[in-house]
CSV table of C-alpha atoms and ligand atoms in Angstrom, one decimal:
chain,number,residue,atom,x,y,z
A,1,UNK,CA,64.1,96.9,96.7
A,2,UNK,CA,67.5,97.3,95.0
A,3,UNK,CA,69.6,100.2,96.0
A,4,UNK,CA,69.3,103.5,94.0
A,5,UNK,CA,71.8,106.2,93.3
A,6,UNK,CA,72.2,108.9,96.1
A,7,UNK,CA,70.6,106.7,98.7
A,8,UNK,CA,72.3,106.8,102.1
A,9,UNK,CA,72.6,103.5,104.0
A,10,UNK,CA,74.1,102.0,107.1
A,11,UNK,CA,76.5,99.2,106.0
A,12,UNK,CA,78.6,96.5,107.8
A,13,UNK,CA,81.8,95.6,105.8
A,14,UNK,CA,82.2,91.8,105.7
A,15,UNK,CA,85.2,91.4,103.6
A,16,UNK,CA,87.7,93.1,101.2
A,17,UNK,CA,87.5,92.5,97.4
A,18,UNK,CA,90.5,91.4,95.3
A,19,UNK,CA,90.9,95.0,94.1
A,20,UNK,CA,91.0,96.3,97.7
A,21,UNK,CA,87.4,97.7,98.2
A,22,UNK,CA,85.4,96.9,101.3
A,23,UNK,CA,82.3,94.7,100.5
A,24,UNK,CA,79.1,94.7,102.5
A,25,UNK,CA,75.6,93.4,101.8
A,26,UNK,CA,72.4,95.4,101.8
A,27,UNK,CA,69.3,93.3,101.4
A,28,UNK,CA,71.4,90.7,99.7
A,29,UNK,CA,73.0,93.2,97.2
A,30,UNK,CA,76.8,93.5,97.3
A,31,UNK,CA,78.0,97.1,98.0
A,32,UNK,CA,81.6,98.0,97.2
A,33,UNK,CA,83.2,100.8,99.2
A,34,UNK,CA,86.7,102.0,98.6
A,35,UNK,CA,88.8,102.8,101.6
A,36,UNK,CA,86.6,100.6,103.8
A,37,UNK,CA,88.0,97.9,106.1
A,38,UNK,CA,86.6,94.6,107.2
A,39,UNK,CA,84.5,95.0,110.3
A,40,UNK,CA,83.7,98.8,109.7
A,41,UNK,CA,80.2,100.0,110.5
A,42,UNK,CA,79.6,102.8,107.9
A,43,UNK,CA,77.2,105.4,106.8
A,44,UNK,CA,77.5,105.1,103.0
A,45,UNK,CA,76.3,107.2,100.1
A,46,UNK,CA,75.5,105.2,97.0
A,47,UNK,CA,77.2,106.6,93.9
A,48,UNK,CA,76.5,103.8,91.4
A,49,UNK,CA,73.6,101.4,91.5
A,50,UNK,CA,73.5,98.4,89.2
A,51,UNK,CA,71.2,95.3,89.1
A,52,UNK,CA,73.5,93.0,90.9
A,53,UNK,CA,75.8,95.3,92.9
A,54,UNK,CA,76.2,98.9,94.0
A,55,UNK,CA,79.2,101.2,94.7
A,56,UNK,CA,79.2,103.5,97.7
A,57,UNK,CA,81.3,106.3,99.3
A,58,UNK,CA,82.0,106.6,103.0
A,59,UNK,CA,80.0,109.5,104.6
A,60,UNK,CA,80.9,108.6,108.2
A,61,UNK,CA,82.7,105.8,110.0
A,62,UNK,CA,80.2,104.8,112.7
A,63,UNK,CA,82.4,102.1,114.3
A,64,UNK,CA,85.9,101.6,112.9
A,65,UNK,CA,87.3,98.2,112.1
A,66,UNK,CA,90.0,96.9,114.4
A,67,UNK,CA,92.3,96.7,111.3
A,68,UNK,CA,92.3,100.5,110.9
A,69,UNK,CA,95.5,102.6,111.3
A,70,UNK,CA,96.4,106.2,110.7
A,71,UNK,CA,96.8,107.0,107.0
A,72,UNK,CA,100.3,108.4,106.5
A,73,UNK,CA,100.0,109.7,102.9
A,74,UNK,CA,98.0,112.9,102.0
A,75,UNK,CA,97.3,111.6,98.5
A,76,UNK,CA,95.9,108.2,99.6
A,77,UNK,CA,92.2,109.0,99.0
A,78,UNK,CA,92.6,110.2,95.4
A,79,UNK,CA,95.6,108.3,94.1
A,80,UNK,CA,95.1,105.0,92.3
A,81,UNK,CA,98.3,103.4,93.6
A,82,UNK,CA,98.0,102.3,97.2
A,83,UNK,CA,94.7,100.8,98.5
A,84,UNK,CA,95.8,99.6,101.9
A,85,UNK,CA,97.2,102.6,103.8
A,86,UNK,CA,94.2,102.7,106.2
A,87,UNK,CA,94.7,99.2,107.6
A,88,UNK,CA,97.6,97.4,109.4
A,89,UNK,CA,100.1,95.5,107.4
A,90,UNK,CA,99.0,92.3,109.2
A,91,UNK,CA,95.5,92.8,107.9
A,92,UNK,CA,96.8,93.5,104.4
A,93,UNK,CA,98.8,90.2,104.4
A,94,UNK,CA,95.6,88.3,105.6
A,95,UNK,CA,93.6,89.8,102.7
A,96,UNK,CA,96.3,88.9,100.1
A,97,UNK,CA,96.6,85.3,101.3
A,98,UNK,CA,92.8,85.1,101.0
A,99,UNK,CA,92.9,86.6,97.5
A,100,UNK,CA,95.3,83.8,96.4
A,101,UNK,CA,93.3,81.1,98.0
A,102,UNK,CA,90.0,82.4,96.5
A,103,UNK,CA,91.5,82.7,93.0
A,104,UNK,CA,92.7,79.1,93.0
A,105,UNK,CA,89.4,77.8,94.4
A,106,UNK,CA,87.0,80.0,92.4
A,107,UNK,CA,88.8,80.4,89.1
A,108,UNK,CA,91.1,77.3,88.9
A,109,UNK,CA,88.8,75.0,91.0
A,110,UNK,CA,92.1,73.9,92.6
A,111,UNK,CA,92.5,73.3,96.3
A,112,UNK,CA,96.2,74.0,96.6
A,113,UNK,CA,98.1,74.4,99.9
A,114,UNK,CA,98.8,78.2,100.2
A,115,UNK,CA,101.8,78.8,102.4
A,116,UNK,CA,102.4,81.9,104.5
A,117,UNK,CA,102.9,85.1,102.5
A,118,UNK,CA,106.6,86.1,102.2
A,119,UNK,CA,107.3,89.7,102.8
A,120,UNK,CA,110.3,92.0,102.3
A,121,UNK,CA,110.4,95.8,102.5
A,122,UNK,CA,107.1,97.6,102.8
A,123,UNK,CA,108.0,101.3,102.3
A,124,UNK,CA,109.9,103.1,99.5
A,125,UNK,CA,110.5,99.7,97.9
A,126,UNK,CA,109.8,100.6,94.3
A,127,UNK,CA,113.0,100.9,92.1
A,128,UNK,CA,111.0,102.3,89.1
A,129,UNK,CA,108.5,105.1,88.6
A,130,UNK,CA,106.7,106.3,85.6
A,131,UNK,CA,105.2,109.7,86.2
A,132,UNK,CA,102.6,111.2,83.8
A,133,UNK,CA,103.1,114.9,83.1
A,134,UNK,CA,100.3,117.4,82.6
A,135,UNK,CA,99.9,121.2,82.6
A,136,UNK,CA,97.5,123.6,84.3
A,137,UNK,CA,97.1,127.3,83.4
A,138,UNK,CA,100.1,128.3,85.4
A,139,UNK,CA,101.7,125.1,86.6
A,140,UNK,CA,102.8,121.6,85.9
A,141,UNK,CA,101.2,118.4,87.2
A,142,UNK,CA,103.6,115.5,87.8
A,143,UNK,CA,102.4,112.5,89.8
A,144,UNK,CA,100.1,109.5,89.6
A,145,UNK,CA,96.9,108.6,88.0
A,146,UNK,CA,93.7,108.8,90.1
A,147,UNK,CA,91.9,105.5,90.5
A,148,UNK,CA,90.5,104.1,87.2
A,149,UNK,CA,91.2,107.4,85.4
A,150,UNK,CA,93.8,109.4,83.5
A,151,UNK,CA,93.4,112.4,85.8
A,152,UNK,CA,96.8,113.3,87.2
A,153,UNK,CA,97.2,113.7,91.0
A,154,UNK,CA,100.0,116.1,91.4
A,155,UNK,CA,102.2,114.6,94.2
A,156,UNK,CA,105.4,115.9,95.8
A,157,UNK,CA,106.4,112.6,97.2
A,158,UNK,CA,105.3,109.0,97.1
A,159,UNK,CA,106.0,106.6,100.1
A,160,UNK,CA,106.5,103.7,97.6
A,161,UNK,CA,109.4,105.4,95.8
A,162,UNK,CA,112.9,106.3,96.9
A,163,UNK,CA,113.2,109.8,98.4
A,164,UNK,CA,115.6,110.9,95.5
A,165,UNK,CA,112.8,110.4,93.0
A,166,UNK,CA,110.9,113.3,94.5
A,167,UNK,CA,114.0,115.5,94.3
A,168,UNK,CA,114.4,114.5,90.6
A,169,UNK,CA,110.8,115.3,89.8
A,170,UNK,CA,111.1,118.8,91.4
A,171,UNK,CA,114.2,119.5,89.3
A,172,UNK,CA,112.3,118.5,86.1
A,173,UNK,CA,109.2,120.5,87.2
A,174,UNK,CA,111.4,123.7,87.5
A,175,UNK,CA,113.0,123.0,84.2
A,176,UNK,CA,109.6,122.6,82.5
A,177,UNK,CA,108.4,125.9,83.9
A,178,UNK,CA,111.6,127.9,83.2
A,179,UNK,CA,111.8,126.6,79.6
A,180,UNK,CA,108.1,126.6,78.8
A,181,UNK,CA,108.2,122.9,77.9
A,182,UNK,CA,105.0,121.7,76.3
A,183,UNK,CA,103.4,118.5,77.6
A,184,UNK,CA,101.8,115.8,75.6
A,185,UNK,CA,98.1,115.9,74.7
A,186,UNK,CA,96.8,112.6,73.6
A,187,UNK,CA,93.7,114.2,71.9
A,188,UNK,CA,95.7,116.4,69.6
A,189,UNK,CA,98.9,114.3,69.4
A,190,UNK,CA,100.9,117.5,70.2
A,191,UNK,CA,103.2,118.5,73.0
A,192,UNK,CA,106.7,117.4,73.9
A,193,UNK,CA,107.0,115.8,77.3
A,194,UNK,CA,105.0,112.7,77.9
A,195,UNK,CA,106.3,110.8,81.0
A,196,UNK,CA,109.2,110.9,83.4
A,197,UNK,CA,110.7,107.4,83.9
A,198,UNK,CA,113.1,106.8,86.7
A,199,UNK,CA,114.9,103.7,87.8
A,200,UNK,CA,117.3,103.0,90.6
A,201,UNK,CA,119.6,100.0,91.3
A,202,UNK,CA,119.0,99.5,95.0
A,203,UNK,CA,122.4,97.7,95.5
A,204,UNK,CA,124.5,99.8,93.1
A,205,UNK,CA,122.8,103.1,94.1
A,206,UNK,CA,122.8,104.0,90.3
A,207,UNK,CA,119.9,106.1,89.0
A,208,UNK,CA,118.6,106.4,85.5
A,209,UNK,CA,116.3,109.3,84.4
A,210,UNK,CA,114.5,109.0,81.1
A,211,UNK,CA,112.3,111.7,79.7
A,212,UNK,CA,109.7,110.2,77.4
A,213,UNK,CA,109.3,112.8,74.6
A,214,UNK,CA,107.4,113.3,71.4
A,215,UNK,CA,110.5,114.4,69.6
A,216,UNK,CA,114.2,113.8,69.3
A,217,UNK,CA,115.6,116.5,71.6
A,218,UNK,CA,114.6,118.9,74.4
A,219,UNK,CA,115.3,122.6,74.9
A,220,UNK,CA,118.1,123.7,77.4
A,221,UNK,CA,119.2,120.2,78.1
A,222,UNK,CA,122.5,121.5,79.6
A,223,UNK,CA,120.6,123.0,82.5
A,224,UNK,CA,118.6,119.9,83.1
A,225,UNK,CA,121.7,117.7,83.0
A,226,UNK,CA,123.6,120.1,85.3
A,227,UNK,CA,120.8,120.0,87.9
A,228,UNK,CA,120.1,116.2,87.7
A,229,UNK,CA,123.8,115.4,87.9
A,230,UNK,CA,123.8,116.8,91.5
A,231,UNK,CA,121.7,113.9,92.7
A,232,UNK,CA,123.8,111.2,94.3
A,233,UNK,CA,124.0,108.1,92.1
A,234,UNK,CA,122.9,109.8,88.9
A,235,UNK,CA,124.3,107.4,86.2
A,236,UNK,CA,122.1,107.8,83.2
A,237,UNK,CA,120.1,110.7,81.7
A,238,UNK,CA,118.3,109.9,78.5
A,239,UNK,CA,115.4,110.7,76.2
A,240,UNK,CA,113.1,108.0,75.2
A,241,UNK,CA,111.5,108.9,71.9
A,242,UNK,CA,107.8,108.1,71.6
A,243,UNK,CA,106.0,109.9,68.8
A,244,UNK,CA,103.1,107.4,68.5
A,245,UNK,CA,99.6,108.2,69.7
A,246,UNK,CA,99.5,105.3,72.1
A,247,UNK,CA,99.0,104.5,75.8
A,248,UNK,CA,102.2,102.5,75.8
A,249,UNK,CA,104.6,104.6,77.8
A,250,UNK,CA,108.0,103.9,76.2
A,251,UNK,CA,109.0,104.1,72.6
A,252,UNK,CA,111.8,102.0,71.1
A,253,UNK,CA,114.5,104.6,70.6
A,254,UNK,CA,116.7,106.0,73.4
A,255,UNK,CA,118.9,109.1,73.0
A,256,UNK,CA,121.5,109.3,75.9
A,257,UNK,CA,122.1,112.8,77.1
A,258,UNK,CA,124.6,112.1,79.8
A,259,UNK,CA,126.2,109.1,81.5
A,260,UNK,CA,125.6,105.6,80.1
A,261,UNK,CA,122.5,104.1,78.5
A,262,UNK,CA,122.3,101.4,81.2
A,263,UNK,CA,122.5,101.1,85.0
A,264,UNK,CA,123.6,98.2,87.0
A,265,UNK,CA,122.4,96.3,90.0
A,266,UNK,CA,122.9,93.0,91.8
A,267,UNK,CA,120.1,90.5,92.3
A,268,UNK,CA,120.6,87.2,94.1
A,269,UNK,CA,124.4,87.6,93.7
A,270,UNK,CA,124.1,88.2,90.0
A,271,UNK,CA,125.4,91.5,88.7
A,272,UNK,CA,123.1,92.8,86.0
A,273,UNK,CA,122.9,95.7,83.6
A,274,UNK,CA,119.6,97.1,82.6
A,275,UNK,CA,118.6,99.1,79.6
A,276,UNK,CA,115.5,101.3,80.0
A,277,UNK,CA,113.4,98.9,77.9
A,278,UNK,CA,114.3,95.7,79.9
A,279,UNK,CA,111.8,94.5,82.4
A,280,UNK,CA,113.2,94.4,86.0
A,281,UNK,CA,111.3,93.4,89.1
A,282,UNK,CA,110.2,96.6,90.8
A,283,UNK,CA,110.9,95.4,94.4
A,284,UNK,CA,114.5,94.3,94.8
A,285,UNK,CA,114.3,92.6,98.1
A,286,UNK,CA,110.9,91.1,97.2
A,287,UNK,CA,112.4,89.8,94.0
A,288,UNK,CA,115.3,88.1,95.9
A,289,UNK,CA,112.7,86.4,98.2
A,290,UNK,CA,110.7,85.4,95.2
A,291,UNK,CA,113.6,83.9,93.3
A,292,UNK,CA,114.8,82.0,96.4
A,293,UNK,CA,111.4,80.4,96.7
A,294,UNK,CA,111.3,79.7,93.0
A,295,UNK,CA,114.8,78.0,93.3
A,296,UNK,CA,113.5,75.9,96.2
A,297,UNK,CA,110.6,74.8,94.0
A,298,UNK,CA,112.8,74.1,91.1
A,299,UNK,CA,114.8,71.7,93.3
A,300,UNK,CA,117.9,71.7,91.2
A,301,UNK,CA,120.9,69.4,91.9
A,302,UNK,CA,123.3,70.4,89.1
A,303,UNK,CA,122.3,67.9,86.4
A,304,UNK,CA,119.1,69.6,85.1
A,305,UNK,CA,118.1,71.4,81.9
A,306,UNK,CA,116.0,74.4,82.8
A,307,UNK,CA,113.8,76.5,80.4
A,308,UNK,CA,113.2,80.1,81.6
A,309,UNK,CA,110.2,81.3,79.6
A,310,UNK,CA,109.5,85.1,79.6
A,311,UNK,CA,113.0,85.6,81.1
A,312,UNK,CA,113.3,89.4,80.7
A,313,UNK,CA,117.0,90.3,81.4
A,314,UNK,CA,117.6,86.7,82.4
A,315,UNK,CA,117.6,87.3,86.1
A,316,UNK,CA,115.8,84.2,87.4
A,317,UNK,CA,117.6,81.7,85.2
A,318,UNK,CA,121.0,83.4,85.9
A,319,UNK,CA,120.4,83.2,89.6
A,320,UNK,CA,119.8,79.4,89.4
A,321,UNK,CA,122.5,78.7,86.7
A,322,UNK,CA,125.1,77.5,89.2
A,323,UNK,CA,122.7,74.7,90.3
A,324,UNK,CA,121.8,73.6,86.7
A,325,UNK,CA,123.5,71.9,83.8
A,326,UNK,CA,121.9,74.2,81.2
A,327,UNK,CA,119.5,77.1,81.2
A,328,UNK,CA,117.6,78.2,78.1
A,329,UNK,CA,116.0,81.7,78.4
A,330,UNK,CA,113.3,83.0,76.0
A,331,UNK,CA,112.1,86.6,75.9
A,332,UNK,CA,110.3,88.7,73.3
A,333,UNK,CA,112.0,92.1,73.8
A,334,UNK,CA,115.3,92.2,71.8
A,335,UNK,CA,117.0,94.7,74.2
A,336,UNK,CA,116.2,92.5,77.2
A,337,UNK,CA,117.7,89.4,75.4
A,338,UNK,CA,120.8,91.4,74.7
A,339,UNK,CA,121.0,92.4,78.4
A,340,UNK,CA,120.5,88.8,79.4
A,341,UNK,CA,123.4,87.6,77.2
A,342,UNK,CA,125.7,90.3,78.5
A,343,UNK,CA,124.6,89.6,82.1
A,344,UNK,CA,125.6,86.0,81.7
A,345,UNK,CA,128.9,87.1,80.2
A,346,UNK,CA,129.8,89.6,82.9
A,347,UNK,CA,129.1,87.1,85.6
A,348,UNK,CA,131.1,84.4,83.9
A,349,UNK,CA,128.1,82.1,83.5
A,350,UNK,CA,128.7,79.8,80.6
A,351,UNK,CA,125.7,77.4,80.8
A,352,UNK,CA,122.9,79.9,79.8
A,353,UNK,CA,121.6,80.6,76.3
A,354,UNK,CA,119.0,83.3,75.5
A,355,UNK,CA,116.7,83.5,72.6
A,356,UNK,CA,114.5,86.4,71.3
A,357,UNK,CA,111.2,84.9,70.4
A,358,UNK,CA,107.5,84.7,71.2
A,359,UNK,CA,107.1,82.1,74.0
A,360,UNK,CA,104.7,79.8,72.0
A,361,UNK,CA,106.9,79.8,68.9
A,362,UNK,CA,110.0,79.2,71.0
A,363,UNK,CA,108.6,76.2,73.0
A,364,UNK,CA,107.4,74.6,69.8
A,365,UNK,CA,110.9,74.9,68.3
A,366,UNK,CA,112.5,73.6,71.5
A,367,UNK,CA,110.1,70.7,71.6
A,368,UNK,CA,110.8,69.9,67.9
A,369,UNK,CA,114.5,70.0,68.6
A,370,UNK,CA,113.8,67.4,71.3
A,371,UNK,CA,115.0,69.5,74.2
A,372,UNK,CA,114.0,67.6,77.3
A,373,UNK,CA,113.8,70.1,80.2
A,374,UNK,CA,113.7,68.9,83.8
A,375,UNK,CA,112.2,72.1,85.0
A,376,UNK,CA,110.3,74.9,83.2
A,377,UNK,CA,110.0,78.3,84.8
A,378,UNK,CA,107.1,80.4,83.6
A,379,UNK,CA,106.9,84.1,84.5
A,380,UNK,CA,104.5,85.6,81.9
A,381,UNK,CA,103.0,89.1,81.9
A,382,UNK,CA,99.6,89.7,83.5
A,383,UNK,CA,97.6,88.1,80.7
A,384,UNK,CA,99.2,84.7,81.5
A,385,UNK,CA,100.3,82.0,79.1
A,386,UNK,CA,98.5,81.0,75.9
A,387,UNK,CA,97.0,77.5,75.6
A,388,UNK,CA,99.7,76.6,73.1
A,389,UNK,CA,102.5,77.5,75.5
A,390,UNK,CA,101.0,75.4,78.2
A,391,UNK,CA,100.4,72.4,76.0
A,392,UNK,CA,103.9,72.5,74.4
A,393,UNK,CA,105.4,72.8,77.8
A,394,UNK,CA,103.4,69.8,79.1
A,395,UNK,CA,104.4,67.8,75.9
A,396,UNK,CA,108.1,68.4,76.8
A,397,UNK,CA,107.3,66.5,79.9
A,398,UNK,CA,109.4,68.3,82.6
A,399,UNK,CA,109.3,66.9,86.1
A,400,UNK,CA,108.4,70.3,87.6
A,401,UNK,CA,106.9,73.6,86.4
A,402,UNK,CA,107.5,76.6,88.5
A,403,UNK,CA,104.9,79.3,87.7
A,404,UNK,CA,105.5,82.9,88.8
A,405,UNK,CA,102.9,85.5,88.3
A,406,UNK,CA,101.7,89.0,89.5
A,407,UNK,CA,98.1,88.1,88.5
A,408,UNK,CA,96.7,85.2,90.4
A,409,UNK,CA,93.5,85.1,88.3
A,410,UNK,CA,95.3,84.2,85.1
A,411,UNK,CA,97.8,82.1,87.0
A,412,UNK,CA,95.1,79.9,88.6
A,413,UNK,CA,93.3,79.6,85.2
A,414,UNK,CA,96.6,78.4,83.6
A,415,UNK,CA,97.4,76.1,86.5
A,416,UNK,CA,94.0,74.5,85.9
A,417,UNK,CA,95.0,73.8,82.3
A,418,UNK,CA,98.3,72.4,83.4
A,419,UNK,CA,96.5,70.2,85.8
A,420,UNK,CA,94.4,68.8,83.0
A,421,UNK,CA,97.6,68.1,81.2
A,422,UNK,CA,99.1,66.0,84.0
A,423,UNK,CA,100.6,68.4,86.4
A,424,UNK,CA,99.5,68.5,90.0
A,425,UNK,CA,99.4,71.9,91.7
A,426,UNK,CA,101.7,71.0,94.7
A,427,UNK,CA,102.1,74.3,96.6
A,428,UNK,CA,101.6,78.0,96.2
A,429,UNK,CA,103.5,80.8,98.1
A,430,UNK,CA,102.3,84.4,97.8
A,431,UNK,CA,105.2,87.0,97.9
A,432,UNK,CA,104.3,90.5,98.8
A,433,UNK,CA,106.2,92.4,96.1
A,434,UNK,CA,103.8,95.3,96.1
A,435,UNK,CA,102.9,96.2,99.7
A,436,UNK,CA,100.1,98.7,100.2
A,437,UNK,CA,98.7,98.1,96.7
A,438,UNK,CA,96.1,95.4,95.8
A,439,UNK,CA,98.6,93.4,93.9
A,440,UNK,CA,100.4,90.3,95.1
A,441,UNK,CA,102.9,88.0,93.4
A,442,UNK,CA,102.5,84.2,93.7
A,443,UNK,CA,104.9,81.3,92.9
A,444,UNK,CA,103.4,77.9,92.3
A,445,UNK,CA,105.0,74.5,92.1
A,446,UNK,CA,103.4,72.0,89.6
A,447,UNK,CA,104.7,68.5,89.7
A,448,UNK,CA,104.2,65.9,87.0
A,449,UNK,CA,101.8,63.1,88.0
A,450,UNK,CA,103.7,59.8,87.7
A,451,UNK,CA,101.9,57.6,85.2
B,501,SAH,N1,111.4,86.7,84.4
B,501,SAH,C1,111.7,88.1,84.3
B,501,SAH,C2,110.7,88.9,83.6
B,501,SAH,C3,109.2,88.7,83.9
B,501,SAH,S1,108.1,89.9,83.2
B,501,SAH,C4,112.1,88.7,85.6
B,501,SAH,O1,111.8,88.1,86.7
B,501,SAH,O2,112.6,89.7,85.7
B,501,SAH,C5,107.5,89.1,81.8
B,501,SAH,C6,108.4,89.2,80.6
B,501,SAH,O3,107.8,88.5,79.5
B,501,SAH,C7,108.8,90.6,80.1
B,501,SAH,O4,110.2,90.7,80.0
B,501,SAH,C8,108.1,90.6,78.7
B,501,SAH,O5,108.8,91.4,77.8
B,501,SAH,C9,108.1,89.1,78.3
B,501,SAH,N2,107.1,88.7,77.3
B,501,SAH,C10,105.8,89.3,77.2
B,501,SAH,N3,105.2,88.6,76.2
B,501,SAH,C11,106.0,87.6,75.8
B,501,SAH,C12,105.9,86.6,74.8
B,501,SAH,N4,104.7,86.4,74.1
B,501,SAH,N5,106.9,85.7,74.6
B,501,SAH,C13,108.0,85.9,75.3
B,501,SAH,N6,108.2,86.8,76.3
B,501,SAH,C14,107.2,87.7,76.5
């Protein structure tokens, strides 16, 4: 008998899914339970019953898993950010290593050696936050989205963000109430304030606050600037104009209210400047560990030509430039390419070039120009690389491809394609850039099979 909605069952949790839910079996049917841990004996209420699987909610923990720990965040149950605050970090690392191994085996059909997960800082590690803003009858909601929803969980603090971010949010909350600032409603396309976007350079200490608004200006900006300027490290206060009815958070235009448009930071010894629109790794120490591993896989000796595809503000290529002859970076966001060029200049790095282009168009041009890279670095967004990118890269015949990704499903799929094009998946190293969440970064070395 398959499970039905509202049924209550006893369930043993055998494993944890790649999204972080506990998974048990009931008469052969998989049951997913969020907040459950491997080894838990639970009383579970079924909230969704499908033909092949069911979803349940914990009613009671009958016997707790030995992985369980005290939950230290009051928002953990509702918030869609962290999924692993109820288990030890050791258990989380084990789950993430397994997630990487499973993806390569099941999706890529690749039996690649997976090295021990590299970890950096685990608390208050994020250097960027994007808070949705909403309004209730008397108040303001600023916080995080609930799991798989656009319901805002109003949160005073988040243990993944620097402590100053909470102070900044409180200043803005007060300013919204005092000045009767309207908030964005996606159904009507009306309302001024959409998101609060904050970034911090962990080495420089510089902070950027950007209000994403459906308009060109905000009321009583002097008061806002005055209060925000009291925060140590405040370097940039700006408006990001987004008048489109879209889920994309940032618009293209930035109006600086105070300070400079950009903030600086240092990553792997490279001084960088960041505009609000440039991608920057959210975990500084994690990124340094990741780049170090990527550099080891790149195996540079000083004579190599390196292509850094999806280069953002150029950080990976720039961090390796002193060990290469030439670095060619490619990125689709114009502001990020400008940042990359300036970052090369301010660090006195003369052997890097950056181009603004779609990755597939760029690799085709580079191939037609007969550029022969020794190493290609791939660091695409979650959806991975297109087939064209992968085949053009393989046609350029580099010795090594170093593939970095925050989505191991698309990465393992792409590595399988590269394998069919003559590249052997040599080694994978997971890097825990996103502790307490279900996400894990992974860097893979693919080496050309000698013909
Ligand atoms: N390597 C960088 C950025 C990685 S994030 C770093 O470590 O910081 C992925 C980057 O790919 C983003 O900067 C994004 O703007 C860029 N991107 C997305 N689609 C692209 C495409 N089709 N062609 C080129 N770049 C793209």
